[in-house]
mmCIF file of C-alpha atoms and ligand atoms in Angstrom:
data_model
loop_
_atom_site.group_PDB
_atom_site.id
_atom_site.type_symbol
_atom_site.label_atom_id
_atom_site.label_comp_id
_atom_site.label_asym_id
_atom_site.label_seq_id
_atom_site.Cartn_x
_atom_site.Cartn_y
_atom_site.Cartn_z
ATOM 1 C CA MET A 28 0.833 -10.855 -20.141
ATOM 2 C CA PHE A 29 3.762 -13.210 -19.979
ATOM 3 C CA SER A 30 5.818 -13.989 -23.056
ATOM 4 C CA ASP A 31 6.837 -17.511 -24.006
ATOM 5 C CA LYS A 32 10.311 -16.484 -22.928
ATOM 6 C CA ASP A 33 9.065 -15.520 -19.460
ATOM 7 C CA ILE A 34 7.282 -18.824 -19.116
ATOM 8 C CA ALA A 35 10.310 -20.798 -20.266
ATOM 9 C CA HIS A 36 12.341 -18.867 -17.679
ATOM 10 C CA PHE A 37 9.826 -19.621 -14.909
ATOM 11 C CA SER A 38 9.899 -23.314 -15.704
ATOM 12 C CA LYS A 39 13.579 -23.433 -14.729
ATOM 13 C CA LEU A 40 13.059 -21.751 -11.363
ATOM 14 C CA GLU A 41 12.023 -23.212 -8.066
ATOM 15 C CA THR A 42 8.517 -22.072 -7.148
ATOM 16 C CA PRO A 43 6.882 -20.211 -5.517
ATOM 17 C CA PHE A 44 8.389 -16.777 -6.143
ATOM 18 C CA TYR A 45 7.432 -13.183 -6.776
ATOM 19 C CA TYR A 46 8.214 -11.936 -10.233
ATOM 20 C CA TYR A 47 8.628 -8.180 -10.610
ATOM 21 C CA ASP A 48 8.237 -6.241 -13.815
ATOM 22 C CA LEU A 49 10.462 -3.262 -13.073
ATOM 23 C CA ASN A 50 9.746 -1.712 -16.484
ATOM 24 C CA LEU A 51 6.084 -1.550 -15.667
ATOM 25 C CA LEU A 52 6.915 -0.214 -12.222
ATOM 26 C CA GLU A 53 8.952 2.552 -13.772
ATOM 27 C CA GLN A 54 6.209 3.447 -16.252
ATOM 28 C CA THR A 55 3.720 3.596 -13.402
ATOM 29 C CA LEU A 56 5.984 5.796 -11.308
ATOM 30 C CA ASN A 57 6.571 8.143 -14.214
ATOM 31 C CA ALA A 58 2.854 8.365 -14.946
ATOM 32 C CA CYS A 59 2.209 9.286 -11.314
ATOM 33 C CA LYS A 60 5.062 11.753 -11.198
ATOM 34 C CA ASP A 61 3.895 13.563 -14.327
ATOM 35 C CA ALA A 62 0.287 13.686 -13.191
ATOM 36 C CA ALA A 63 1.299 15.025 -9.760
ATOM 37 C CA ARG A 64 3.657 17.592 -11.224
ATOM 38 C CA ALA A 65 0.820 19.109 -13.253
ATOM 39 C CA HIS A 66 -0.704 20.253 -9.938
ATOM 40 C CA GLN A 67 2.534 20.714 -7.972
ATOM 41 C CA PHE A 68 1.482 17.886 -5.695
ATOM 42 C CA HIS A 69 4.073 15.985 -3.670
ATOM 43 C CA VAL A 70 4.108 12.199 -3.515
ATOM 44 C CA HIS A 71 5.455 10.069 -0.706
ATOM 45 C CA TYR A 72 5.554 6.335 -1.279
ATOM 46 C CA ALA A 73 3.831 4.298 1.444
ATOM 47 C CA MET A 74 6.640 1.880 2.058
ATOM 48 C CA LYS A 75 4.584 -0.751 3.804
ATOM 49 C CA ALA A 76 3.004 -1.713 0.467
ATOM 50 C CA ASN A 77 6.314 -3.160 -0.680
ATOM 51 C CA PHE A 78 9.807 -2.733 0.743
ATOM 52 C CA ASN A 79 11.599 -5.065 -1.647
ATOM 53 C CA GLU A 80 14.881 -3.274 -2.358
ATOM 54 C CA MET A 81 14.522 -3.553 -6.139
ATOM 55 C CA VAL A 82 11.240 -1.688 -5.791
ATOM 56 C CA LEU A 83 12.498 0.867 -3.280
ATOM 57 C CA SER A 84 15.489 1.858 -5.349
ATOM 58 C CA LYS A 85 13.287 2.583 -8.368
ATOM 59 C CA ILE A 86 10.993 4.712 -6.240
ATOM 60 C CA LYS A 87 13.832 6.569 -4.616
ATOM 61 C CA ALA A 88 15.343 7.260 -8.037
ATOM 62 C CA ILE A 89 12.107 8.843 -9.245
ATOM 63 C CA GLY A 90 12.356 11.335 -6.398
ATOM 64 C CA PHE A 91 9.339 10.464 -4.268
ATOM 65 C CA GLY A 92 9.514 10.727 -0.499
ATOM 66 C CA ALA A 93 8.812 7.863 1.910
ATOM 67 C CA ASP A 94 5.811 7.407 4.164
ATOM 68 C CA CYS A 95 6.810 5.069 6.990
ATOM 69 C CA VAL A 96 4.743 3.318 9.621
ATOM 70 C CA SER A 97 7.461 1.803 11.808
ATOM 71 C CA GLY A 98 10.874 2.703 13.115
ATOM 72 C CA ASN A 99 12.467 0.102 10.891
ATOM 73 C CA GLU A 100 10.778 1.574 7.837
ATOM 74 C CA VAL A 101 12.202 4.980 8.769
ATOM 75 C CA LYS A 102 15.667 3.444 9.107
ATOM 76 C CA LYS A 103 15.367 1.535 5.867
ATOM 77 C CA ALA A 104 14.118 4.567 3.947
ATOM 78 C CA ILE A 105 17.090 6.618 5.080
ATOM 79 C CA ASP A 106 19.615 3.797 4.657
ATOM 80 C CA ILE A 107 18.477 3.181 1.113
ATOM 81 C CA GLY A 108 18.880 6.857 0.305
ATOM 82 C CA PHE A 109 15.520 8.597 0.570
ATOM 83 C CA VAL A 110 16.172 12.227 1.497
ATOM 84 C CA LYS A 111 15.337 12.661 5.170
ATOM 85 C CA ASP A 112 13.460 15.862 4.378
ATOM 86 C CA LYS A 113 10.992 13.666 2.537
ATOM 87 C CA VAL A 114 10.549 10.956 5.187
ATOM 88 C CA VAL A 115 7.385 11.031 7.274
ATOM 89 C CA PHE A 116 6.464 8.741 10.133
ATOM 90 C CA ALA A 117 2.826 7.775 10.784
ATOM 91 C CA GLY A 118 1.372 4.999 12.913
ATOM 92 C CA VAL A 119 -1.058 4.677 15.773
ATOM 93 C CA GLY A 120 1.429 3.024 18.143
ATOM 94 C CA LYS A 121 4.908 4.478 17.804
ATOM 95 C CA SER A 122 7.107 3.189 20.622
ATOM 96 C CA ASP A 123 9.450 5.490 22.535
ATOM 97 C CA ARG A 124 12.391 3.756 20.895
ATOM 98 C CA GLU A 125 10.958 4.347 17.423
ATOM 99 C CA ILE A 126 10.240 8.000 18.177
ATOM 100 C CA ILE A 127 13.751 8.583 19.521
ATOM 101 C CA ASP A 128 15.374 6.900 16.523
ATOM 102 C CA ALA A 129 13.316 8.986 14.107
ATOM 103 C CA LEU A 130 14.011 12.169 16.117
ATOM 104 C CA GLU A 131 17.700 11.533 15.921
ATOM 105 C CA ARG A 132 17.480 11.017 12.179
ATOM 106 C CA ASP A 133 15.845 14.440 11.769
ATOM 107 C CA ILE A 134 13.038 13.217 9.549
ATOM 108 C CA PHE A 135 10.664 15.683 7.937
ATOM 109 C CA CYS A 136 7.593 15.096 10.050
ATOM 110 C CA PHE A 137 5.727 12.904 12.518
ATOM 111 C CA ASN A 138 2.083 12.286 11.688
ATOM 112 C CA VAL A 139 0.670 12.152 15.193
ATOM 113 C CA GLU A 140 -2.300 9.934 15.940
ATOM 114 C CA SER A 141 -3.280 10.675 19.553
ATOM 115 C CA LEU A 142 -3.184 13.436 22.153
ATOM 116 C CA GLN A 143 -0.976 11.302 24.351
ATOM 117 C CA GLU A 144 1.487 10.755 21.522
ATOM 118 C CA LEU A 145 1.831 14.541 21.146
ATOM 119 C CA GLU A 146 2.851 14.789 24.788
ATOM 120 C CA VAL A 147 5.279 11.882 24.520
ATOM 121 C CA ILE A 148 6.967 13.276 21.417
ATOM 122 C CA ASN A 149 7.243 16.694 23.032
ATOM 123 C CA ALA A 150 8.881 15.211 26.132
ATOM 124 C CA LEU A 151 11.301 13.047 24.148
ATOM 125 C CA ALA A 152 12.189 16.011 21.936
ATOM 126 C CA GLU A 153 12.675 18.310 24.917
ATOM 127 C CA ALA A 154 15.090 15.829 26.521
ATOM 128 C CA ARG A 155 17.148 15.977 23.315
ATOM 129 C CA GLN A 156 16.722 19.714 22.796
ATOM 130 C CA LYS A 157 15.054 19.236 19.468
ATOM 131 C CA ILE A 158 12.124 20.937 17.814
ATOM 132 C CA VAL A 159 10.057 18.351 16.000
ATOM 133 C CA LYS A 160 7.709 18.970 13.105
ATOM 134 C CA VAL A 161 4.328 17.365 13.560
ATOM 135 C CA ALA A 162 1.211 17.000 11.476
ATOM 136 C CA ILE A 163 -2.013 15.999 13.155
ATOM 137 C CA ARG A 164 -3.566 12.864 11.721
ATOM 138 C CA ILE A 165 -7.258 13.524 11.865
ATOM 139 C CA ASN A 166 -9.938 10.884 11.646
ATOM 140 C CA PRO A 167 -12.427 12.668 9.364
ATOM 141 C CA ASN A 168 -15.221 10.099 9.625
ATOM 142 C CA VAL A 169 -15.389 9.664 5.855
ATOM 143 C CA ASP A 170 -16.542 6.317 4.520
ATOM 144 C CA ALA A 171 -14.014 4.981 2.016
ATOM 145 C CA HIS A 172 -16.526 2.475 0.576
ATOM 146 C CA THR A 173 -13.938 -0.256 0.554
ATOM 147 C CA HIS A 174 -13.545 -3.538 2.450
ATOM 148 C CA ALA A 175 -14.203 -3.040 6.185
ATOM 149 C CA ASN A 176 -10.770 -4.418 7.070
ATOM 150 C CA ILE A 177 -9.015 -1.696 5.090
ATOM 151 C CA THR A 178 -11.217 1.230 6.089
ATOM 152 C CA THR A 179 -9.356 3.600 8.393
ATOM 153 C CA GLY A 180 -11.209 6.915 8.514
ATOM 154 C CA LEU A 181 -14.416 6.166 10.396
ATOM 155 C CA ASP A 182 -15.182 7.019 14.024
ATOM 156 C CA GLU A 183 -14.932 3.363 14.981
ATOM 157 C CA ASN A 184 -11.404 3.031 13.546
ATOM 158 C CA LYS A 185 -8.336 3.267 15.746
ATOM 159 C CA PHE A 186 -6.458 5.703 13.507
ATOM 160 C CA GLY A 187 -5.988 9.431 13.980
ATOM 161 C CA ILE A 188 -7.405 11.998 16.364
ATOM 162 C CA ASN A 189 -11.158 12.482 16.341
ATOM 163 C CA SER A 190 -12.785 15.811 15.499
ATOM 164 C CA TRP A 191 -14.120 16.334 19.002
ATOM 165 C CA ASP A 192 -10.560 16.211 20.352
ATOM 166 C CA MET A 193 -9.338 19.114 18.190
ATOM 167 C CA PRO A 194 -9.653 21.777 20.939
ATOM 168 C CA ALA A 195 -7.613 19.585 23.307
ATOM 169 C CA CYS A 196 -5.141 18.966 20.506
ATOM 170 C CA ALA A 197 -4.721 22.707 19.907
ATOM 171 C CA ALA A 198 -4.226 23.262 23.629
ATOM 172 C CA ILE A 199 -1.466 20.657 23.800
ATOM 173 C CA LEU A 200 0.256 22.110 20.736
ATOM 174 C CA ASN A 201 0.207 25.552 22.357
ATOM 175 C CA LEU A 202 1.785 24.161 25.510
ATOM 176 C CA SER A 203 4.475 22.138 23.720
ATOM 177 C CA PRO A 204 7.505 24.280 22.861
ATOM 178 C CA ASN A 205 9.308 21.339 21.256
ATOM 179 C CA LEU A 206 6.572 20.654 18.725
ATOM 180 C CA GLU A 207 6.253 22.643 15.533
ATOM 181 C CA PHE A 208 2.827 22.193 13.997
ATOM 182 C CA ILE A 209 3.102 22.073 10.211
ATOM 183 C CA GLY A 210 -0.160 20.642 8.979
ATOM 184 C CA ILE A 211 -2.897 18.067 8.939
ATOM 185 C CA HIS A 212 -2.900 14.490 7.753
ATOM 186 C CA PHE A 213 -5.599 12.071 6.638
ATOM 187 C CA HIS A 214 -5.668 8.527 5.345
ATOM 188 C CA ILE A 215 -9.120 7.036 5.061
ATOM 189 C CA GLY A 216 -8.479 3.576 3.671
ATOM 190 C CA SER A 217 -7.092 1.471 0.904
ATOM 191 C CA GLN A 218 -8.184 0.026 -2.456
ATOM 192 C CA ILE A 219 -10.533 2.971 -2.964
ATOM 193 C CA THR A 220 -12.078 2.873 -6.419
ATOM 194 C CA ASN A 221 -14.970 5.290 -5.976
ATOM 195 C CA LEU A 222 -13.458 8.740 -6.424
ATOM 196 C CA GLU A 223 -16.539 10.397 -4.882
ATOM 197 C CA VAL A 224 -15.037 9.315 -1.597
ATOM 198 C CA TYR A 225 -12.141 11.681 -2.182
ATOM 199 C CA LYS A 226 -14.492 14.607 -2.798
ATOM 200 C CA ASN A 227 -15.934 13.988 0.643
ATOM 201 C CA LEU A 228 -12.423 13.829 2.040
ATOM 202 C CA CYS A 229 -11.513 17.144 0.398
ATOM 203 C CA ASN A 230 -14.511 18.821 2.016
ATOM 204 C CA ARG A 231 -13.421 17.569 5.424
ATOM 205 C CA VAL A 232 -9.814 18.634 4.831
ATOM 206 C CA ASN A 233 -11.033 22.135 3.954
ATOM 207 C CA GLU A 234 -13.068 22.281 7.176
ATOM 208 C CA PHE A 235 -10.224 21.126 9.409
ATOM 209 C CA SER A 236 -7.707 23.361 7.681
ATOM 210 C CA ALA A 237 -9.980 26.359 8.276
ATOM 211 C CA TRP A 238 -10.492 25.317 11.895
ATOM 212 C CA PHE A 239 -6.765 25.239 12.618
ATOM 213 C CA GLU A 240 -6.156 28.541 10.851
ATOM 214 C CA ASP A 241 -9.034 30.134 12.808
ATOM 215 C CA HIS A 242 -7.326 28.964 15.970
ATOM 216 C CA GLY A 243 -4.052 30.631 15.122
ATOM 217 C CA PHE A 244 -2.159 27.761 13.484
ATOM 218 C CA LYS A 245 -0.564 28.048 10.105
ATOM 219 C CA VAL A 246 -1.422 24.938 8.093
ATOM 220 C CA ARG A 247 1.432 24.501 5.633
ATOM 221 C CA ILE A 248 0.900 20.865 4.721
ATOM 222 C CA LEU A 249 -2.329 19.233 3.622
ATOM 223 C CA ASN A 250 -1.494 15.526 3.572
ATOM 224 C CA VAL A 251 -4.402 13.580 2.136
ATOM 225 C CA GLY A 252 -2.858 10.095 2.441
ATOM 226 C CA GLY A 253 -3.210 7.398 -0.170
ATOM 227 C CA GLY A 254 -5.596 4.590 -0.873
ATOM 228 C CA LEU A 255 -6.092 4.804 -4.635
ATOM 229 C CA GLY A 256 -7.156 1.342 -5.767
ATOM 230 C CA ILE A 257 -6.035 -0.788 -8.678
ATOM 231 C CA ASP A 258 -8.078 -2.963 -11.009
ATOM 232 C CA TYR A 259 -7.471 -6.500 -9.797
ATOM 233 C CA HIS A 260 -9.747 -7.846 -12.513
ATOM 234 C CA ASN A 261 -7.675 -6.314 -15.309
ATOM 235 C CA PRO A 262 -3.988 -6.668 -14.529
ATOM 236 C CA HIS A 263 -3.335 -6.035 -18.219
ATOM 237 C CA GLN A 264 -4.750 -2.537 -17.905
ATOM 238 C CA GLN A 265 -1.907 -1.762 -15.677
ATOM 239 C CA ILE A 266 -1.385 1.903 -14.992
ATOM 240 C CA PRO A 267 -3.903 3.575 -12.664
ATOM 241 C CA ASP A 268 -5.552 6.769 -13.841
ATOM 242 C CA PHE A 269 -3.498 9.152 -11.731
ATOM 243 C CA ALA A 270 -4.601 12.215 -13.701
ATOM 244 C CA THR A 271 -8.275 11.721 -12.809
ATOM 245 C CA TYR A 272 -7.394 10.967 -9.202
ATOM 246 C CA PHE A 273 -5.285 14.106 -8.743
ATOM 247 C CA LYS A 274 -7.868 16.217 -10.546
ATOM 248 C CA VAL A 275 -10.417 15.474 -7.832
ATOM 249 C CA PHE A 276 -8.091 17.054 -5.292
ATOM 250 C CA SER A 277 -7.219 19.898 -7.588
ATOM 251 C CA ASP A 278 -10.941 20.622 -8.058
ATOM 252 C CA PHE A 279 -12.142 20.216 -4.501
ATOM 253 C CA LEU A 280 -9.282 21.097 -2.149
ATOM 254 C CA GLU A 281 -8.932 24.736 -1.165
ATOM 255 C CA VAL A 282 -5.204 25.274 -1.319
ATOM 256 C CA LYS A 283 -3.663 28.549 -0.187
ATOM 257 C CA PRO A 284 -0.510 29.843 -1.879
ATOM 258 C CA TYR A 285 1.708 28.836 1.051
ATOM 259 C CA GLN A 286 0.239 25.328 1.339
ATOM 260 C CA GLU A 287 1.649 22.104 -0.090
ATOM 261 C CA VAL A 288 -0.491 19.076 -0.868
ATOM 262 C CA HIS A 289 1.073 15.725 -0.017
ATOM 263 C CA PHE A 290 -0.044 12.270 -1.098
ATOM 264 C CA GLU A 291 0.970 8.895 0.281
ATOM 265 C CA LEU A 292 0.391 6.294 -2.398
ATOM 266 C CA GLY A 293 1.298 2.663 -1.926
ATOM 267 C CA ARG A 294 -0.796 0.104 -3.745
ATOM 268 C CA ALA A 295 -1.438 2.202 -6.862
ATOM 269 C CA LEU A 296 2.303 2.558 -7.485
ATOM 270 C CA VAL A 297 3.415 -1.036 -7.033
ATOM 271 C CA GLY A 298 0.340 -3.281 -7.143
ATOM 272 C CA GLN A 299 0.421 -4.321 -10.783
ATOM 273 C CA SER A 300 4.174 -4.747 -10.971
ATOM 274 C CA ALA A 301 4.403 -8.269 -9.561
ATOM 275 C CA SER A 302 2.858 -11.693 -9.879
ATOM 276 C CA LEU A 303 3.223 -14.646 -7.577
ATOM 277 C CA ILE A 304 4.356 -17.621 -9.649
ATOM 278 C CA SER A 305 3.490 -21.031 -8.339
ATOM 279 C CA ARG A 306 3.164 -24.655 -9.473
ATOM 280 C CA VAL A 307 0.284 -27.049 -9.229
ATOM 281 C CA LEU A 308 1.185 -29.764 -6.759
ATOM 282 C CA TYR A 309 -2.018 -31.766 -6.964
ATOM 283 C CA VAL A 310 -5.363 -31.738 -8.683
ATOM 284 C CA LYS A 311 -8.232 -33.217 -6.739
ATOM 285 C CA ASN A 312 -11.389 -33.749 -8.707
ATOM 286 C CA GLY A 313 -14.335 -34.335 -6.490
ATOM 287 C CA LYS A 314 -18.055 -34.705 -6.887
ATOM 288 C CA LYS A 315 -18.845 -31.285 -5.524
ATOM 289 C CA LYS A 316 -15.560 -29.468 -5.967
ATOM 290 C CA ASN A 317 -12.428 -29.574 -8.038
ATOM 291 C CA PHE A 318 -9.339 -28.400 -6.221
ATOM 292 C CA ILE A 319 -5.994 -27.230 -7.466
ATOM 293 C CA VAL A 320 -3.445 -27.414 -4.667
ATOM 294 C CA LEU A 321 -0.589 -24.949 -5.256
ATOM 295 C CA ASP A 322 2.864 -24.812 -3.757
ATOM 296 C CA ALA A 323 2.119 -21.188 -2.771
ATOM 297 C CA GLY A 324 -0.227 -20.372 0.052
ATOM 298 C CA MET A 325 -1.286 -17.640 2.447
ATOM 299 C CA THR A 326 2.289 -17.661 3.735
ATOM 300 C CA GLU A 327 3.352 -16.167 0.402
ATOM 301 C CA LEU A 328 0.266 -14.039 -0.359
ATOM 302 C CA MET A 329 -2.029 -13.348 2.544
ATOM 303 C CA ARG A 330 -4.531 -10.906 1.058
ATOM 304 C CA PRO A 331 -7.171 -13.461 0.070
ATOM 305 C CA ALA A 332 -7.089 -15.067 3.520
ATOM 306 C CA LEU A 333 -6.925 -11.729 5.322
ATOM 307 C CA TYR A 334 -9.620 -9.793 3.517
ATOM 308 C CA GLN A 335 -11.184 -12.036 0.893
ATOM 309 C CA ALA A 336 -9.198 -10.167 -1.719
ATOM 310 C CA TYR A 337 -9.583 -11.089 -5.357
ATOM 311 C CA HIS A 338 -6.533 -11.808 -7.516
ATOM 312 C CA LEU A 339 -6.742 -12.930 -11.117
ATOM 313 C CA ILE A 340 -5.344 -16.449 -11.495
ATOM 314 C CA GLU A 341 -3.900 -17.745 -14.750
ATOM 315 C CA ASN A 342 -2.633 -21.146 -15.802
ATOM 316 C CA LEU A 343 0.488 -20.349 -17.810
ATOM 317 C CA SER A 344 1.069 -23.918 -18.944
ATOM 318 C CA GLY A 345 -2.489 -24.585 -20.059
ATOM 319 C CA ASN A 346 -2.320 -21.945 -22.760
ATOM 320 C CA GLU A 347 0.412 -23.582 -24.753
ATOM 321 C CA ARG A 348 -0.540 -27.197 -24.111
ATOM 322 C CA SER A 349 -3.649 -27.393 -26.228
ATOM 323 C CA MET A 350 -5.493 -24.780 -28.182
ATOM 324 C CA PRO A 351 -8.386 -24.943 -28.073
ATOM 325 C CA HIS A 352 -8.668 -26.957 -24.891
ATOM 326 C CA PRO A 353 -10.403 -30.222 -25.587
ATOM 327 C CA GLN A 354 -12.022 -30.104 -22.167
ATOM 328 C CA GLY A 355 -12.855 -26.381 -22.194
ATOM 329 C CA THR A 356 -12.585 -24.818 -18.795
ATOM 330 C CA VAL A 357 -13.065 -26.409 -15.410
ATOM 331 C CA ASN A 358 -14.082 -24.557 -12.246
ATOM 332 C CA TYR A 359 -11.495 -25.020 -9.544
ATOM 333 C CA ASP A 360 -11.041 -23.898 -5.982
ATOM 334 C CA VAL A 361 -7.415 -22.796 -6.051
ATOM 335 C CA VAL A 362 -5.909 -23.469 -2.643
ATOM 336 C CA GLY A 363 -2.543 -23.436 -0.898
ATOM 337 C CA PRO A 364 -0.845 -26.079 1.226
ATOM 338 C CA ILE A 365 -1.242 -24.324 4.587
ATOM 339 C CA CYS A 366 -3.295 -25.899 7.348
ATOM 340 C CA GLU A 367 -6.023 -23.254 7.375
ATOM 341 C CA SER A 368 -9.306 -23.290 5.512
ATOM 342 C CA THR A 369 -8.875 -19.631 4.601
ATOM 343 C CA ASP A 370 -5.757 -20.613 2.651
ATOM 344 C CA CYS A 371 -7.612 -20.279 -0.616
ATOM 345 C CA PHE A 372 -6.803 -17.965 -3.523
ATOM 346 C CA GLY A 373 -10.153 -18.253 -5.196
ATOM 347 C CA LYS A 374 -13.275 -20.371 -5.396
ATOM 348 C CA GLU A 375 -14.896 -21.708 -8.566
ATOM 349 C CA ILE A 376 -12.263 -20.164 -10.791
ATOM 350 C CA PRO A 377 -12.664 -21.137 -14.448
ATOM 351 C CA LEU A 378 -9.303 -22.382 -15.766
ATOM 352 C CA PRO A 379 -8.210 -24.676 -18.555
ATOM 353 C CA GLU A 380 -8.032 -28.245 -17.343
ATOM 354 C CA SER A 381 -4.968 -28.227 -15.112
ATOM 355 C CA PHE A 382 -2.342 -30.783 -14.256
ATOM 356 C CA ARG A 383 0.413 -31.423 -11.749
ATOM 357 C CA ASN A 384 3.433 -29.130 -12.380
ATOM 358 C CA ASP A 385 1.492 -26.536 -14.362
ATOM 359 C CA LEU A 386 2.711 -22.996 -13.751
ATOM 360 C CA ILE A 387 0.151 -20.682 -12.206
ATOM 361 C CA ALA A 388 0.381 -16.887 -12.023
ATOM 362 C CA ILE A 389 -1.469 -14.964 -9.349
ATOM 363 C CA ARG A 390 -1.592 -11.454 -10.727
ATOM 364 C CA SER A 391 -1.493 -7.946 -9.251
ATOM 365 C CA ALA A 392 0.506 -9.112 -6.246
ATOM 366 C CA GLY A 393 2.948 -6.205 -6.013
ATOM 367 C CA ALA A 394 1.263 -4.492 -3.064
ATOM 368 C CA TYR A 395 0.821 -6.101 0.357
ATOM 369 C CA GLY A 396 2.109 -9.366 -1.114
ATOM 370 C CA GLU A 397 5.729 -10.254 -0.526
ATOM 371 C CA VAL A 398 5.876 -7.920 2.475
ATOM 372 C CA MET A 399 3.170 -9.851 4.298
ATOM 373 C CA ALA A 400 4.806 -13.235 3.728
ATOM 374 C CA SER A 401 5.317 -15.291 6.859
ATOM 375 C CA HIS A 402 6.985 -18.434 8.127
ATOM 376 C CA TYR A 403 3.791 -19.999 9.431
ATOM 377 C CA ASN A 404 4.003 -23.788 9.181
ATOM 378 C CA LEU A 405 7.776 -23.195 9.189
ATOM 379 C CA ARG A 406 7.643 -22.249 5.541
ATOM 380 C CA GLU A 407 10.813 -21.224 3.726
ATOM 381 C CA GLY A 408 10.157 -17.544 3.089
ATOM 382 C CA VAL A 409 9.432 -16.457 -0.444
ATOM 383 C CA LYS A 410 12.006 -15.541 -3.101
ATOM 384 C CA SER A 411 11.735 -12.825 -5.701
ATOM 385 C CA TYR A 412 13.102 -12.222 -9.185
ATOM 386 C CA SER A 413 12.706 -9.478 -11.683
ATOM 387 C CA LYS A 414 12.348 -9.310 -15.400
ATOM 388 C CA GLU A 415 15.549 -8.026 -16.967
ATOM 389 C CA VAL A 416 15.277 -4.309 -17.563
HETATM 390 C C1 PLP B 528 -1.026 2.266 4.213
HETATM 391 C C2 PLP B 528 -0.963 3.718 4.238
HETATM 392 C C3 PLP B 528 -0.930 4.449 3.050
HETATM 393 C C4 PLP B 528 -0.986 3.817 1.678
HETATM 394 O O1 PLP B 528 -2.150 3.161 1.391
HETATM 395 P P1 PLP B 528 -2.375 2.550 -0.091
HETATM 396 O O2 PLP B 528 -3.755 2.048 -0.054
HETATM 397 O O3 PLP B 528 -1.375 1.483 -0.288
HETATM 398 O O4 PLP B 528 -2.197 3.677 -1.060
HETATM 399 C C5 PLP B 528 -0.837 5.832 3.143
HETATM 400 N N1 PLP B 528 -0.774 6.448 4.336
HETATM 401 C C6 PLP B 528 -0.804 5.792 5.493
HETATM 402 C C7 PLP B 528 -0.725 6.525 6.759
HETATM 403 C C8 PLP B 528 -0.894 4.400 5.482
HETATM 404 O O5 PLP B 528 -0.941 3.738 6.636
#
């Protein structure tokens, strides 16, 4: 909810912009930290969800590690002050340059996603006389029951090493003196709201862990990835239920005394902490459709265009203008200015009757929002502000 003060503040700013609630972010981080501590679980923040520096410094301060998926994320994590012993590097296509840079920074671990990558890392490490810690990212073929575009743990997905390649994987590890195997890694998808999915994941993790131990490898790290979803329909109910989430793993994972359980949460930590604030440029009332054209588009928030994602949309000006609204609500297609038909934030959205210059908030935009902004159509690039803490 925005206060009258927030709205008065917005009305002085040039739109569109991301507006971060760093208090809420901090409460969310603390809730996660406490819930994880109850089980001695370790949390790494999946930096790709949001690498805004205001956000990163809060997360670093709370003591989480960083889960990176590019060389630049590794660099940024270390530059901003994440401890390198808590920086991990995943990704299906790490370039030689990225591997070398991460090697030289002595990060905690590479999450390796193919047999060939194991060989490349071993060779690059050997040339630099380094021993590199690796975890094997396994594709467990577990259905995350989420949108197809953000499912990552099925046989048809590009991520991880498939189960049938495990013997070859073990053989390569045995022949690679510069690799130190430390554990297994999984990440089956994003915006997962059905926790049953994680039970299935736990069962697979137990099987793979046993397989590696039976083949003479000590599995010290069980990294179960991230993916916990947020409630896009209720941005007011802001803090995800971390306790219930972690309990699933506590109940279903078989953890040996020498094993650590690692999580890589992104969306659940940052998703509710930002809104995209925009203005109505034009209202087009048609026979079949009413359109609100915003000054924000898919160049500022791509999720709806990319995977038909839902975000709650609010008219912040409508509330104060007239109560109750003489016209009631009107159904609008809320669209952006970009020359693409997918540049639409929502269809048939009931809103108070809206007018040019009204302020519109697109909620729950803290994850995969600002970081996916682009310059398509030679757009400016989006600004961000935060609520005073
Ligand atoms: C994206 C990603 C995550 C985080 O996913 P969320 O859905 O944001 O929690 C975790 N691990 C890996 C390897 C990822 O690529």
